[in-house]
Structures are given as C-alpha cells and as structure tokens.
N, CA, C and O atoms as a Maestro MAE file, in Angstrom:
{
 s_m_m2io_version
 :::
 2.0.0
}

f_m_ct {
 s_m_title
 :::
 protein
 m_atom[340] {
  # First column is atom index #
  i_m_mmod_type
  r_m_x_coord
  r_m_y_coord
  r_m_z_coord
  i_m_residue_number
  s_m_chain_name
  s_m_pdb_residue_name
  s_m_pdb_atom_name
  i_m_atomic_number
  :::
  1 25 -56.264 179.022 188.035 1 A "UNK " " N  " 7
  2 3 -55.755 179.317 186.832 1 A "UNK " " CA " 6
  3 2 -54.681 178.601 186.601 1 A "UNK " " C  " 6
  4 15 -53.980 178.294 187.565 1 A "UNK " " O  " 8
  5 25 -54.321 178.185 185.290 2 A "UNK " " N  " 7
  6 3 -53.103 177.429 184.925 2 A "UNK " " CA " 6
  7 2 -52.160 178.350 184.497 2 A "UNK " " C  " 6
  8 15 -52.398 179.318 183.774 2 A "UNK " " O  " 8
  9 25 -50.830 177.955 185.065 3 A "UNK " " N  " 7
  10 3 -49.706 178.811 184.575 3 A "UNK " " CA " 6
  11 2 -48.652 177.774 183.960 3 A "UNK " " C  " 6
  12 15 -48.617 176.602 184.335 3 A "UNK " " O  " 8
  13 25 -47.850 178.267 183.047 4 A "UNK " " N  " 7
  14 3 -46.866 177.620 182.354 4 A "UNK " " CA " 6
  15 2 -45.674 178.255 182.613 4 A "UNK " " C  " 6
  16 15 -45.589 179.428 182.250 4 A "UNK " " O  " 8
  17 25 -44.502 177.616 183.296 5 A "UNK " " N  " 7
  18 3 -43.250 178.106 183.466 5 A "UNK " " CA " 6
  19 2 -42.204 176.898 182.474 5 A "UNK " " C  " 6
  20 15 -42.258 175.668 182.474 5 A "UNK " " O  " 8
  21 25 -41.675 177.442 182.019 6 A "UNK " " N  " 7
  22 3 -40.278 176.866 181.115 6 A "UNK " " CA " 6
  23 2 -39.422 176.232 182.247 6 A "UNK " " C  " 6
  24 15 -39.505 176.711 183.378 6 A "UNK " " O  " 8
  25 25 -38.632 175.214 182.007 7 A "UNK " " N  " 7
  26 3 -37.656 174.780 182.614 7 A "UNK " " CA " 6
  27 2 -37.013 173.460 181.726 7 A "UNK " " C  " 6
  28 15 -37.282 173.064 180.592 7 A "UNK " " O  " 8
  29 25 -36.116 172.998 182.672 8 A "UNK " " N  " 7
  30 3 -35.096 171.987 182.250 8 A "UNK " " CA " 6
  31 2 -34.973 170.473 183.064 8 A "UNK " " C  " 6
  32 15 -34.594 170.398 184.232 8 A "UNK " " O  " 8
  33 25 -35.366 169.276 182.224 9 A "UNK " " N  " 7
  34 3 -35.113 168.125 183.282 9 A "UNK " " CA " 6
  35 2 -33.507 167.665 183.092 9 A "UNK " " C  " 6
  36 15 -32.977 167.289 182.046 9 A "UNK " " O  " 8
  37 25 -32.926 167.801 184.349 10 A "UNK " " N  " 7
  38 3 -31.428 167.569 184.290 10 A "UNK " " CA " 6
  39 2 -31.407 166.527 185.422 10 A "UNK " " C  " 6
  40 15 -32.087 166.739 186.426 10 A "UNK " " O  " 8
  41 25 -30.614 165.343 185.307 11 A "UNK " " N  " 7
  42 3 -30.459 164.222 186.005 11 A "UNK " " CA " 6
  43 2 -31.322 164.148 186.862 11 A "UNK " " C  " 6
  44 15 -31.045 164.418 188.031 11 A "UNK " " O  " 8
  45 25 -32.705 163.724 186.444 12 A "UNK " " N  " 7
  46 3 -33.987 163.074 187.196 12 A "UNK " " CA " 6
  47 2 -34.729 164.302 187.962 12 A "UNK " " C  " 6
  48 15 -35.750 164.058 188.604 12 A "UNK " " O  " 8
  49 25 -34.192 165.671 187.890 13 A "UNK " " N  " 7
  50 3 -34.677 166.790 188.360 13 A "UNK " " CA " 6
  51 2 -35.234 167.650 187.519 13 A "UNK " " C  " 6
  52 15 -34.564 167.904 186.518 13 A "UNK " " O  " 8
  53 25 -36.518 168.304 187.656 14 A "UNK " " N  " 7
  54 3 -37.165 169.297 187.111 14 A "UNK " " CA " 6
  55 2 -36.280 170.727 187.677 14 A "UNK " " C  " 6
  56 15 -36.156 170.882 188.891 14 A "UNK " " O  " 8
  57 25 -35.707 171.705 186.737 15 A "UNK " " N  " 7
  58 3 -35.286 173.125 187.286 15 A "UNK " " CA " 6
  59 2 -36.215 174.073 186.676 15 A "UNK " " C  " 6
  60 15 -36.307 174.145 185.450 15 A "UNK " " O  " 8
  61 25 -36.814 174.704 187.353 16 A "UNK " " N  " 7
  62 3 -37.518 175.624 186.536 16 A "UNK " " CA " 6
  63 2 -36.890 176.993 186.198 16 A "UNK " " C  " 6
  64 15 -35.912 177.282 186.888 16 A "UNK " " O  " 8
  65 25 -37.244 177.832 185.326 17 A "UNK " " N  " 7
  66 3 -36.512 178.819 184.876 17 A "UNK " " CA " 6
  67 2 -36.582 180.144 185.676 17 A "UNK " " C  " 6
  68 15 -35.721 181.009 185.835 17 A "UNK " " O  " 8
  69 25 -38.216 180.030 186.264 18 A "UNK " " N  " 7
  70 3 -38.730 181.169 187.088 18 A "UNK " " CA " 6
  71 2 -39.389 180.622 188.076 18 A "UNK " " C  " 6
  72 15 -39.668 179.431 187.938 18 A "UNK " " O  " 8
  73 25 -39.740 181.188 189.098 19 A "UNK " " N  " 7
  74 3 -40.503 181.105 190.552 19 A "UNK " " CA " 6
  75 2 -42.128 180.955 190.101 19 A "UNK " " C  " 6
  76 15 -42.681 181.968 189.673 19 A "UNK " " O  " 8
  77 25 -42.811 179.830 190.185 20 A "UNK " " N  " 7
  78 3 -44.120 179.856 189.674 20 A "UNK " " CA " 6
  79 2 -44.934 180.928 190.699 20 A "UNK " " C  " 6
  80 15 -44.388 181.283 191.744 20 A "UNK " " O  " 8
  81 25 -46.012 181.321 190.400 21 A "UNK " " N  " 7
  82 3 -46.902 181.920 190.979 21 A "UNK " " CA " 6
  83 2 -47.513 181.639 192.313 21 A "UNK " " C  " 6
  84 15 -47.662 182.311 193.334 21 A "UNK " " O  " 8
  85 25 -47.862 180.230 191.905 22 A "UNK " " N  " 7
  86 3 -48.482 179.438 193.068 22 A "UNK " " CA " 6
  87 2 -47.638 178.653 194.139 22 A "UNK " " C  " 6
  88 15 -46.463 178.365 193.912 22 A "UNK " " O  " 8
  89 25 -48.233 178.334 195.246 23 A "UNK " " N  " 7
  90 3 -47.579 177.653 196.350 23 A "UNK " " CA " 6
  91 2 -47.447 176.388 196.227 23 A "UNK " " C  " 6
  92 15 -46.444 175.725 196.490 23 A "UNK " " O  " 8
  93 25 -48.648 175.960 195.750 24 A "UNK " " N  " 7
  94 3 -48.505 174.196 195.594 24 A "UNK " " CA " 6
  95 2 -49.664 173.711 194.559 24 A "UNK " " C  " 6
  96 15 -50.758 174.274 194.525 24 A "UNK " " O  " 8
  97 25 -49.386 172.814 193.870 25 A "UNK " " N  " 7
  98 3 -50.387 172.718 192.794 25 A "UNK " " CA " 6
  99 2 -50.119 171.386 192.115 25 A "UNK " " C  " 6
  100 15 -48.952 170.996 192.142 25 A "UNK " " O  " 8
  101 25 -51.020 170.639 191.516 26 A "UNK " " N  " 7
  102 3 -50.560 169.666 190.835 26 A "UNK " " CA " 6
  103 2 -50.105 169.837 189.241 26 A "UNK " " C  " 6
  104 15 -50.643 170.766 188.638 26 A "UNK " " O  " 8
  105 25 -49.377 169.204 188.687 27 A "UNK " " N  " 7
  106 3 -48.711 169.583 187.442 27 A "UNK " " CA " 6
  107 2 -48.383 168.483 186.492 27 A "UNK " " C  " 6
  108 15 -48.141 167.352 186.913 27 A "UNK " " O  " 8
  109 25 -48.369 168.764 185.287 28 A "UNK " " N  " 7
  110 3 -48.280 167.675 184.493 28 A "UNK " " CA " 6
  111 2 -46.961 168.038 183.553 28 A "UNK " " C  " 6
  112 15 -47.017 169.153 183.033 28 A "UNK " " O  " 8
  113 25 -45.614 167.132 183.227 29 A "UNK " " N  " 7
  114 3 -44.804 167.532 182.524 29 A "UNK " " CA " 6
  115 2 -44.778 166.835 181.220 29 A "UNK " " C  " 6
  116 15 -44.998 165.639 181.026 29 A "UNK " " O  " 8
  117 25 -44.490 167.715 180.381 30 A "UNK " " N  " 7
  118 3 -44.173 167.596 178.890 30 A "UNK " " CA " 6
  119 2 -43.062 167.711 178.473 30 A "UNK " " C  " 6
  120 15 -42.574 168.839 178.546 30 A "UNK " " O  " 8
  121 25 -42.192 166.541 177.847 31 A "UNK " " N  " 7
  122 3 -40.899 166.359 177.435 31 A "UNK " " CA " 6
  123 2 -40.773 167.132 176.030 31 A "UNK " " C  " 6
  124 15 -41.132 166.461 175.063 31 A "UNK " " O  " 8
  125 25 -40.373 168.287 175.792 32 A "UNK " " N  " 7
  126 3 -40.151 168.735 174.697 32 A "UNK " " CA " 6
  127 2 -38.779 168.120 173.788 32 A "UNK " " C  " 6
  128 15 -37.817 167.617 174.369 32 A "UNK " " O  " 8
  129 25 -38.840 168.219 172.596 33 A "UNK " " N  " 7
  130 3 -37.737 167.586 171.894 33 A "UNK " " CA " 6
  131 2 -36.527 169.047 172.339 33 A "UNK " " C  " 6
  132 15 -36.852 170.211 172.575 33 A "UNK " " O  " 8
  133 25 -35.394 168.561 172.331 34 A "UNK " " N  " 7
  134 3 -34.278 169.348 172.505 34 A "UNK " " CA " 6
  135 2 -33.905 170.427 171.524 34 A "UNK " " C  " 6
  136 15 -33.222 169.833 170.691 34 A "UNK " " O  " 8
  137 25 -33.986 171.716 171.166 35 A "UNK " " N  " 7
  138 3 -33.430 172.309 170.509 35 A "UNK " " CA " 6
  139 2 -32.194 173.207 170.598 35 A "UNK " " C  " 6
  140 15 -32.122 173.723 171.713 35 A "UNK " " O  " 8
  141 25 -31.246 173.542 169.815 36 A "UNK " " N  " 7
  142 3 -30.443 174.193 170.089 36 A "UNK " " CA " 6
  143 2 -30.641 175.515 170.597 36 A "UNK " " C  " 6
  144 15 -31.627 176.058 170.101 36 A "UNK " " O  " 8
  145 25 -29.999 176.216 171.446 37 A "UNK " " N  " 7
  146 3 -30.246 177.817 171.657 37 A "UNK " " CA " 6
  147 2 -29.848 178.629 170.267 37 A "UNK " " C  " 6
  148 15 -30.367 179.742 170.179 37 A "UNK " " O  " 8
  149 25 -29.267 178.350 169.522 38 A "UNK " " N  " 7
  150 3 -28.988 179.026 168.112 38 A "UNK " " CA " 6
  151 2 -30.180 179.092 167.361 38 A "UNK " " C  " 6
  152 15 -30.601 180.137 166.865 38 A "UNK " " O  " 8
  153 25 -30.892 177.671 167.242 39 A "UNK " " N  " 7
  154 3 -32.086 177.249 166.496 39 A "UNK " " CA " 6
  155 2 -33.210 178.119 167.115 39 A "UNK " " C  " 6
  156 15 -34.013 178.680 166.370 39 A "UNK " " O  " 8
  157 25 -33.279 178.233 168.368 40 A "UNK " " N  " 7
  158 3 -34.493 178.705 169.449 40 A "UNK " " CA " 6
  159 2 -34.369 180.204 168.830 40 A "UNK " " C  " 6
  160 15 -35.286 180.763 168.228 40 A "UNK " " O  " 8
  161 25 -33.025 180.789 169.086 41 A "UNK " " N  " 7
  162 3 -32.892 182.359 168.762 41 A "UNK " " CA " 6
  163 2 -33.346 182.764 167.436 41 A "UNK " " C  " 6
  164 15 -33.907 183.827 167.169 41 A "UNK " " O  " 8
  165 25 -32.994 181.632 166.471 42 A "UNK " " N  " 7
  166 3 -33.235 182.095 165.073 42 A "UNK " " CA " 6
  167 2 -34.944 182.004 164.739 42 A "UNK " " C  " 6
  168 15 -35.523 182.737 163.937 42 A "UNK " " O  " 8
  169 25 -35.574 180.940 165.547 43 A "UNK " " N  " 7
  170 3 -37.076 181.179 165.344 43 A "UNK " " CA " 6
  171 2 -37.790 182.329 165.819 43 A "UNK " " C  " 6
  172 15 -38.774 182.859 165.304 43 A "UNK " " O  " 8
  173 25 -37.209 182.634 166.807 44 A "UNK " " N  " 7
  174 3 -37.399 184.081 167.811 44 A "UNK " " CA " 6
  175 2 -37.304 185.123 166.791 44 A "UNK " " C  " 6
  176 15 -38.302 185.777 166.487 44 A "UNK " " O  " 8
  177 25 -36.079 185.334 166.204 45 A "UNK " " N  " 7
  178 3 -35.873 186.561 165.198 45 A "UNK " " CA " 6
  179 2 -36.878 186.594 164.248 45 A "UNK " " C  " 6
  180 15 -37.643 187.536 164.041 45 A "UNK " " O  " 8
  181 25 -36.844 185.425 163.622 46 A "UNK " " N  " 7
  182 3 -38.045 185.059 162.497 46 A "UNK " " CA " 6
  183 2 -39.666 185.839 162.783 46 A "UNK " " C  " 6
  184 15 -40.382 186.491 162.023 46 A "UNK " " O  " 8
  185 25 -39.812 185.477 164.058 47 A "UNK " " N  " 7
  186 3 -41.207 185.838 164.401 47 A "UNK " " CA " 6
  187 2 -40.944 187.223 164.611 47 A "UNK " " C  " 6
  188 15 -41.749 187.914 163.987 47 A "UNK " " O  " 8
  189 25 -40.112 187.879 165.261 48 A "UNK " " N  " 7
  190 3 -40.148 189.340 165.508 48 A "UNK " " CA " 6
  191 2 -39.735 190.182 164.108 48 A "UNK " " C  " 6
  192 15 -40.074 191.366 164.105 48 A "UNK " " O  " 8
  193 25 -39.016 189.661 162.889 49 A "UNK " " N  " 7
  194 3 -39.193 190.148 161.838 49 A "UNK " " CA " 6
  195 2 -40.400 190.252 161.200 49 A "UNK " " C  " 6
  196 15 -40.647 191.244 160.515 49 A "UNK " " O  " 8
  197 25 -41.367 189.149 161.367 50 A "UNK " " N  " 7
  198 3 -42.704 188.745 160.681 50 A "UNK " " CA " 6
  199 2 -43.110 189.800 161.274 50 A "UNK " " C  " 6
  200 15 -43.135 190.818 160.583 50 A "UNK " " O  " 8
  201 25 -43.501 189.889 162.547 51 A "UNK " " N  " 7
  202 3 -44.171 191.033 163.311 51 A "UNK " " CA " 6
  203 2 -43.800 192.362 163.019 51 A "UNK " " C  " 6
  204 15 -44.622 193.263 163.187 51 A "UNK " " O  " 8
  205 25 -42.562 192.618 162.565 52 A "UNK " " N  " 7
  206 3 -42.314 194.164 162.039 52 A "UNK " " CA " 6
  207 2 -43.021 194.286 160.721 52 A "UNK " " C  " 6
  208 15 -43.827 195.177 160.453 52 A "UNK " " O  " 8
  209 25 -42.612 193.211 159.836 53 A "UNK " " N  " 7
  210 3 -42.820 193.480 158.253 53 A "UNK " " CA " 6
  211 2 -44.711 193.632 158.331 53 A "UNK " " C  " 6
  212 15 -45.298 194.511 157.700 53 A "UNK " " O  " 8
  213 25 -45.407 192.649 159.178 54 A "UNK " " N  " 7
  214 3 -47.111 192.638 159.117 54 A "UNK " " CA " 6
  215 2 -47.422 192.894 160.607 54 A "UNK " " C  " 6
  216 15 -47.563 191.948 161.382 54 A "UNK " " O  " 8
  217 25 -47.526 194.154 160.996 55 A "UNK " " N  " 7
  218 3 -48.317 194.237 162.193 55 A "UNK " " CA " 6
  219 2 -49.674 194.079 162.019 55 A "UNK " " C  " 6
  220 15 -50.246 194.038 160.929 55 A "UNK " " O  " 8
  221 25 -50.307 193.968 163.370 56 A "UNK " " N  " 7
  222 3 -51.637 193.603 163.530 56 A "UNK " " CA " 6
  223 2 -52.492 194.820 162.798 56 A "UNK " " C  " 6
  224 15 -52.271 196.002 163.065 56 A "UNK " " O  " 8
  225 25 -53.301 194.475 162.027 57 A "UNK " " N  " 7
  226 3 -54.349 195.453 161.931 57 A "UNK " " CA " 6
  227 2 -55.010 196.055 162.798 57 A "UNK " " C  " 6
  228 15 -55.170 195.381 163.815 57 A "UNK " " O  " 8
  229 25 -55.491 197.113 162.816 58 A "UNK " " N  " 7
  230 3 -56.243 198.087 164.033 58 A "UNK " " CA " 6
  231 2 -57.185 197.194 164.663 58 A "UNK " " C  " 6
  232 15 -57.251 197.344 165.883 58 A "UNK " " O  " 8
  233 25 -58.036 196.184 164.102 59 A "UNK " " N  " 7
  234 3 -59.001 195.844 164.949 59 A "UNK " " CA " 6
  235 2 -58.516 194.507 165.536 59 A "UNK " " C  " 6
  236 15 -59.227 194.045 166.429 59 A "UNK " " O  " 8
  237 25 -57.329 193.752 165.150 60 A "UNK " " N  " 7
  238 3 -56.721 192.915 165.878 60 A "UNK " " CA " 6
  239 2 -56.306 193.639 167.111 60 A "UNK " " C  " 6
  240 15 -56.565 193.266 168.255 60 A "UNK " " O  " 8
  241 25 -55.608 194.756 166.763 61 A "UNK " " N  " 7
  242 3 -54.642 195.377 167.982 61 A "UNK " " CA " 6
  243 2 -55.742 195.835 168.893 61 A "UNK " " C  " 6
  244 15 -55.437 195.838 170.086 61 A "UNK " " O  " 8
  245 25 -57.066 196.258 168.560 62 A "UNK " " N  " 7
  246 3 -58.059 196.663 169.663 62 A "UNK " " CA " 6
  247 2 -58.304 195.709 170.445 62 A "UNK " " C  " 6
  248 15 -58.277 195.847 171.668 62 A "UNK " " O  " 8
  249 25 -58.656 194.296 169.684 63 A "UNK " " N  " 7
  250 3 -58.751 192.849 170.661 63 A "UNK " " CA " 6
  251 2 -57.855 192.584 171.712 63 A "UNK " " C  " 6
  252 15 -58.073 192.319 172.894 63 A "UNK " " O  " 8
  253 25 -56.455 192.739 170.865 64 A "UNK " " N  " 7
  254 3 -55.519 192.320 172.020 64 A "UNK " " CA " 6
  255 2 -55.058 193.360 172.956 64 A "UNK " " C  " 6
  256 15 -54.191 193.064 173.778 64 A "UNK " " O  " 8
  257 25 -55.583 194.624 172.912 65 A "UNK " " N  " 7
  258 3 -55.340 195.479 174.364 65 A "UNK " " CA " 6
  259 2 -56.534 195.293 175.048 65 A "UNK " " C  " 6
  260 15 -56.373 195.391 176.265 65 A "UNK " " O  " 8
  261 25 -57.457 195.105 174.769 66 A "UNK " " N  " 7
  262 3 -58.706 194.834 175.718 66 A "UNK " " CA " 6
  263 2 -58.957 193.202 176.104 66 A "UNK " " C  " 6
  264 15 -60.040 192.889 176.599 66 A "UNK " " O  " 8
  265 25 -57.903 192.159 175.857 67 A "UNK " " N  " 7
  266 3 -58.035 190.840 176.476 67 A "UNK " " CA " 6
  267 2 -57.990 191.009 178.007 67 A "UNK " " C  " 6
  268 15 -58.886 190.519 178.694 67 A "UNK " " O  " 8
  269 25 -56.976 191.686 178.552 68 A "UNK " " N  " 7
  270 3 -57.068 191.360 180.036 68 A "UNK " " CA " 6
  271 2 -58.171 191.812 180.620 68 A "UNK " " C  " 6
  272 15 -58.413 191.215 181.669 68 A "UNK " " O  " 8
  273 25 -59.058 192.781 180.291 69 A "UNK " " N  " 7
  274 3 -60.251 193.108 180.937 69 A "UNK " " CA " 6
  275 2 -61.257 192.144 180.460 69 A "UNK " " C  " 6
  276 15 -62.166 191.833 181.229 69 A "UNK " " O  " 8
  277 25 -61.193 191.583 179.158 70 A "UNK " " N  " 7
  278 3 -62.174 190.576 178.747 70 A "UNK " " CA " 6
  279 2 -61.806 189.277 179.645 70 A "UNK " " C  " 6
  280 15 -62.698 188.449 179.834 70 A "UNK " " O  " 8
  281 25 -60.698 189.102 180.127 71 A "UNK " " N  " 7
  282 3 -60.324 187.792 180.962 71 A "UNK " " CA " 6
  283 2 -60.875 188.051 182.312 71 A "UNK " " C  " 6
  284 15 -61.341 187.109 182.952 71 A "UNK " " O  " 8
  285 25 -60.861 189.120 182.744 72 A "UNK " " N  " 7
  286 3 -61.263 189.274 183.960 72 A "UNK " " CA " 6
  287 2 -62.772 189.318 184.148 72 A "UNK " " C  " 6
  288 15 -63.277 188.927 185.200 72 A "UNK " " O  " 8
  289 25 -63.394 189.724 183.281 73 A "UNK " " N  " 7
  290 3 -65.139 189.537 183.282 73 A "UNK " " CA " 6
  291 2 -65.416 188.060 182.810 73 A "UNK " " C  " 6
  292 15 -66.509 187.574 183.100 73 A "UNK " " O  " 8
  293 25 -64.460 187.282 182.070 74 A "UNK " " N  " 7
  294 3 -64.931 185.992 181.685 74 A "UNK " " CA " 6
  295 2 -63.974 184.798 182.051 74 A "UNK " " C  " 6
  296 15 -63.495 183.991 181.256 74 A "UNK " " O  " 8
  297 25 -63.776 184.850 183.524 75 A "UNK " " N  " 7
  298 3 -62.425 184.033 183.674 75 A "UNK " " CA " 6
  299 2 -62.865 182.357 183.163 75 A "UNK " " C  " 6
  300 15 -64.002 181.922 182.981 75 A "UNK " " O  " 8
  301 25 -61.965 181.861 183.060 76 A "UNK " " N  " 7
  302 3 -61.580 180.532 182.630 76 A "UNK " " CA " 6
  303 2 -62.021 179.545 184.023 76 A "UNK " " C  " 6
  304 15 -61.565 179.687 185.158 76 A "UNK " " O  " 8
  305 25 -62.936 178.622 183.624 77 A "UNK " " N  " 7
  306 3 -63.560 177.981 184.623 77 A "UNK " " CA " 6
  307 2 -63.496 176.270 184.021 77 A "UNK " " C  " 6
  308 15 -64.015 175.846 182.988 77 A "UNK " " O  " 8
  309 25 -62.669 175.482 185.059 78 A "UNK " " N  " 7
  310 3 -62.555 174.223 184.900 78 A "UNK " " CA " 6
  311 2 -63.690 173.259 185.123 78 A "UNK " " C  " 6
  312 15 -64.537 173.445 185.997 78 A "UNK " " O  " 8
  313 25 -63.685 172.262 184.337 79 A "UNK " " N  " 7
  314 3 -64.502 171.133 184.451 79 A "UNK " " CA " 6
  315 2 -64.550 170.862 186.096 79 A "UNK " " C  " 6
  316 15 -63.729 171.468 186.785 79 A "UNK " " O  " 8
  317 25 -65.300 170.148 186.601 80 A "UNK " " N  " 7
  318 3 -65.383 169.306 188.099 80 A "UNK " " CA " 6
  319 2 -64.405 168.411 187.864 80 A "UNK " " C  " 6
  320 15 -63.679 168.109 188.812 80 A "UNK " " O  " 8
  321 25 -64.210 167.877 186.717 81 A "UNK " " N  " 7
  322 3 -62.927 166.618 186.901 81 A "UNK " " CA " 6
  323 2 -61.931 167.099 187.167 81 A "UNK " " C  " 6
  324 15 -61.160 166.309 187.712 81 A "UNK " " O  " 8
  325 25 -61.385 168.544 186.968 82 A "UNK " " N  " 7
  326 3 -60.158 168.946 187.596 82 A "UNK " " CA " 6
  327 2 -60.031 169.683 188.751 82 A "UNK " " C  " 6
  328 15 -58.963 170.115 189.187 82 A "UNK " " O  " 8
  329 25 -61.385 169.865 189.369 83 A "UNK " " N  " 7
  330 3 -61.376 170.370 190.757 83 A "UNK " " CA " 6
  331 2 -60.860 169.680 191.846 83 A "UNK " " C  " 6
  332 15 -61.270 168.519 191.858 83 A "UNK " " O  " 8
  333 25 -60.167 169.935 192.705 84 A "UNK " " N  " 7
  334 3 -59.815 169.362 193.735 84 A "UNK " " CA " 6
  335 2 -60.863 169.172 194.977 84 A "UNK " " C  " 6
  336 15 -60.656 168.328 195.850 84 A "UNK " " O  " 8
  337 25 -61.867 169.925 194.979 85 A "UNK " " N  " 7
  338 3 -63.155 169.999 195.928 85 A "UNK " " CA " 6
  339 2 -63.813 168.584 195.977 85 A "UNK " " C  " 6
  340 15 -64.827 168.398 196.650 85 A "UNK " " O  " 8
  :::
 }
 m_bond[339] {
  # First column is bond index #
  i_m_from
  i_m_to
  i_m_order
  :::
  1 1 2 1
  2 2 3 1
  3 3 4 2
  4 3 5 1
  5 5 6 1
  6 6 7 1
  7 7 8 2
  8 7 9 1
  9 9 10 1
  10 10 11 1
  11 11 12 2
  12 11 13 1
  13 13 14 1
  14 14 15 1
  15 15 16 2
  16 15 17 1
  17 17 18 1
  18 18 19 1
  19 19 20 2
  20 19 21 1
  21 21 22 1
  22 22 23 1
  23 23 24 2
  24 23 25 1
  25 25 26 1
  26 26 27 1
  27 27 28 2
  28 27 29 1
  29 29 30 1
  30 30 31 1
  31 31 32 2
  32 31 33 1
  33 33 34 1
  34 34 35 1
  35 35 36 2
  36 35 37 1
  37 37 38 1
  38 38 39 1
  39 39 40 2
  40 39 41 1
  41 41 42 1
  42 42 43 1
  43 43 44 2
  44 43 45 1
  45 45 46 1
  46 46 47 1
  47 47 48 2
  48 47 49 1
  49 49 50 1
  50 50 51 1
  51 51 52 2
  52 51 53 1
  53 53 54 1
  54 54 55 1
  55 55 56 2
  56 55 57 1
  57 57 58 1
  58 58 59 1
  59 59 60 2
  60 59 61 1
  61 61 62 1
  62 62 63 1
  63 63 64 2
  64 63 65 1
  65 65 66 1
  66 66 67 1
  67 67 68 2
  68 67 69 1
  69 69 70 1
  70 70 71 1
  71 71 72 2
  72 71 73 1
  73 73 74 1
  74 74 75 1
  75 75 76 2
  76 75 77 1
  77 77 78 1
  78 78 79 1
  79 79 80 2
  80 79 81 1
  81 81 82 1
  82 82 83 1
  83 83 84 2
  84 83 85 1
  85 85 86 1
  86 86 87 1
  87 87 88 2
  88 87 89 1
  89 89 90 1
  90 90 91 1
  91 91 92 2
  92 91 93 1
  93 93 94 1
  94 94 95 1
  95 95 96 2
  96 95 97 1
  97 97 98 1
  98 98 99 1
  99 99 100 2
  100 99 101 1
  101 101 102 1
  102 102 103 1
  103 103 104 2
  104 103 105 1
  105 105 106 1
  106 106 107 1
  107 107 108 2
  108 107 109 1
  109 109 110 1
  110 110 111 1
  111 111 112 2
  112 111 113 1
  113 113 114 1
  114 114 115 1
  115 115 116 2
  116 115 117 1
  117 117 118 1
  118 118 119 1
  119 119 120 2
  120 119 121 1
  121 121 122 1
  122 122 123 1
  123 123 124 2
  124 123 125 1
  125 125 126 1
  126 126 127 1
  127 127 128 2
  128 127 129 1
  129 129 130 1
  130 130 131 1
  131 131 132 2
  132 131 133 1
  133 133 134 1
  134 134 135 1
  135 135 136 2
  136 135 137 1
  137 137 138 1
  138 138 139 1
  139 139 140 2
  140 139 141 1
  141 141 142 1
  142 142 143 1
  143 143 144 2
  144 143 145 1
  145 145 146 1
  146 146 147 1
  147 147 148 2
  148 147 149 1
  149 149 150 1
  150 150 151 1
  151 151 152 2
  152 151 153 1
  153 153 154 1
  154 154 155 1
  155 155 156 2
  156 155 157 1
  157 157 158 1
  158 158 159 1
  159 159 160 2
  160 159 161 1
  161 161 162 1
  162 162 163 1
  163 163 164 2
  164 163 165 1
  165 165 166 1
  166 166 167 1
  167 167 168 2
  168 167 169 1
  169 169 170 1
  170 170 171 1
  171 171 172 2
  172 171 173 1
  173 173 174 1
  174 174 175 1
  175 175 176 2
  176 175 177 1
  177 177 178 1
  178 178 179 1
  179 179 180 2
  180 179 181 1
  181 181 182 1
  182 182 183 1
  183 183 184 2
  184 183 185 1
  185 185 186 1
  186 186 187 1
  187 187 188 2
  188 187 189 1
  189 189 190 1
  190 190 191 1
  191 191 192 2
  192 191 193 1
  193 193 194 1
  194 194 195 1
  195 195 196 2
  196 195 197 1
  197 197 198 1
  198 198 199 1
  199 199 200 2
  200 199 201 1
  201 201 202 1
  202 202 203 1
  203 203 204 2
  204 203 205 1
  205 205 206 1
  206 206 207 1
  207 207 208 2
  208 207 209 1
  209 209 210 1
  210 210 211 1
  211 211 212 2
  212 211 213 1
  213 213 214 1
  214 214 215 1
  215 215 216 2
  216 215 217 1
  217 217 218 1
  218 218 219 1
  219 219 220 2
  220 219 221 1
  221 221 222 1
  222 222 223 1
  223 223 224 2
  224 223 225 1
  225 225 226 1
  226 226 227 1
  227 227 228 2
  228 227 229 1
  229 229 230 1
  230 230 231 1
  231 231 232 2
  232 231 233 1
  233 233 234 1
  234 234 235 1
  235 235 236 2
  236 235 237 1
  237 237 238 1
  238 238 239 1
  239 239 240 2
  240 239 241 1
  241 241 242 1
  242 242 243 1
  243 243 244 2
  244 243 245 1
  245 245 246 1
  246 246 247 1
  247 247 248 2
  248 247 249 1
  249 249 250 1
  250 250 251 1
  251 251 252 2
  252 251 253 1
  253 253 254 1
  254 254 255 1
  255 255 256 2
  256 255 257 1
  257 257 258 1
  258 258 259 1
  259 259 260 2
  260 259 261 1
  261 261 262 1
  262 262 263 1
  263 263 264 2
  264 263 265 1
  265 265 266 1
  266 266 267 1
  267 267 268 2
  268 267 269 1
  269 269 270 1
  270 270 271 1
  271 271 272 2
  272 271 273 1
  273 273 274 1
  274 274 275 1
  275 275 276 2
  276 275 277 1
  277 277 278 1
  278 278 279 1
  279 279 280 2
  280 279 281 1
  281 281 282 1
  282 282 283 1
  283 283 284 2
  284 283 285 1
  285 285 286 1
  286 286 287 1
  287 287 288 2
  288 287 289 1
  289 289 290 1
  290 290 291 1
  291 291 292 2
  292 291 293 1
  293 293 294 1
  294 294 295 1
  295 295 296 2
  296 295 297 1
  297 297 298 1
  298 298 299 1
  299 299 300 2
  300 299 301 1
  301 301 302 1
  302 302 303 1
  303 303 304 2
  304 303 305 1
  305 305 306 1
  306 306 307 1
  307 307 308 2
  308 307 309 1
  309 309 310 1
  310 310 311 1
  311 311 312 2
  312 311 313 1
  313 313 314 1
  314 314 315 1
  315 315 316 2
  316 315 317 1
  317 317 318 1
  318 318 319 1
  319 319 320 2
  320 319 321 1
  321 321 322 1
  322 322 323 1
  323 323 324 2
  324 323 325 1
  325 325 326 1
  326 326 327 1
  327 327 328 2
  328 327 329 1
  329 329 330 1
  330 330 331 1
  331 331 332 2
  332 331 333 1
  333 333 334 1
  334 334 335 1
  335 335 336 2
  336 335 337 1
  337 337 338 1
  338 338 339 1
  339 339 340 2
  :::
 }
}
C-alpha cells in the first residue's frame, strides 16, 4: 500500500517529518512550491472553520465512519506494472 510522508529537501537531502512504516520501498519525490508557515496555518484554519460551519450530513458521516472496514474488504491492488515480482 502506498504511504505519503511529508518532509523537506535541504542541501541535497530529503528529510522526512516522520518515520515511514515501511523498511524499504521505491519512492517518487515531488517538489512542491514553498509556502510560508503562516500561509499554511491560515489555509488549515480556513478548512477547520468551513468544517465547523458546514459539518458532513449524516449519510456522508456514515460513509466516512465505515471507510476503514470497506478498505479492509476491498484493498487497493496495483497493476503488474508496479509490482516488483
């Protein structure tokens, strides 16, 4: 299963913000435009404000609450193009 971990590219090295759950894997690195911490904080606060103003309707909340069990029953399977075997 794919895992996303945020990090920083500093002086030719990628430094991850957290330890990934995998021991070894192929990776793709995407360079995102730099945004100031205040800008990121403002975007997150805007999302939280919107969440509080417009909470999920009950039917969408039910879907979200059952997503983990759905994912266990229907795991993501990558095509052979991505398989190491």
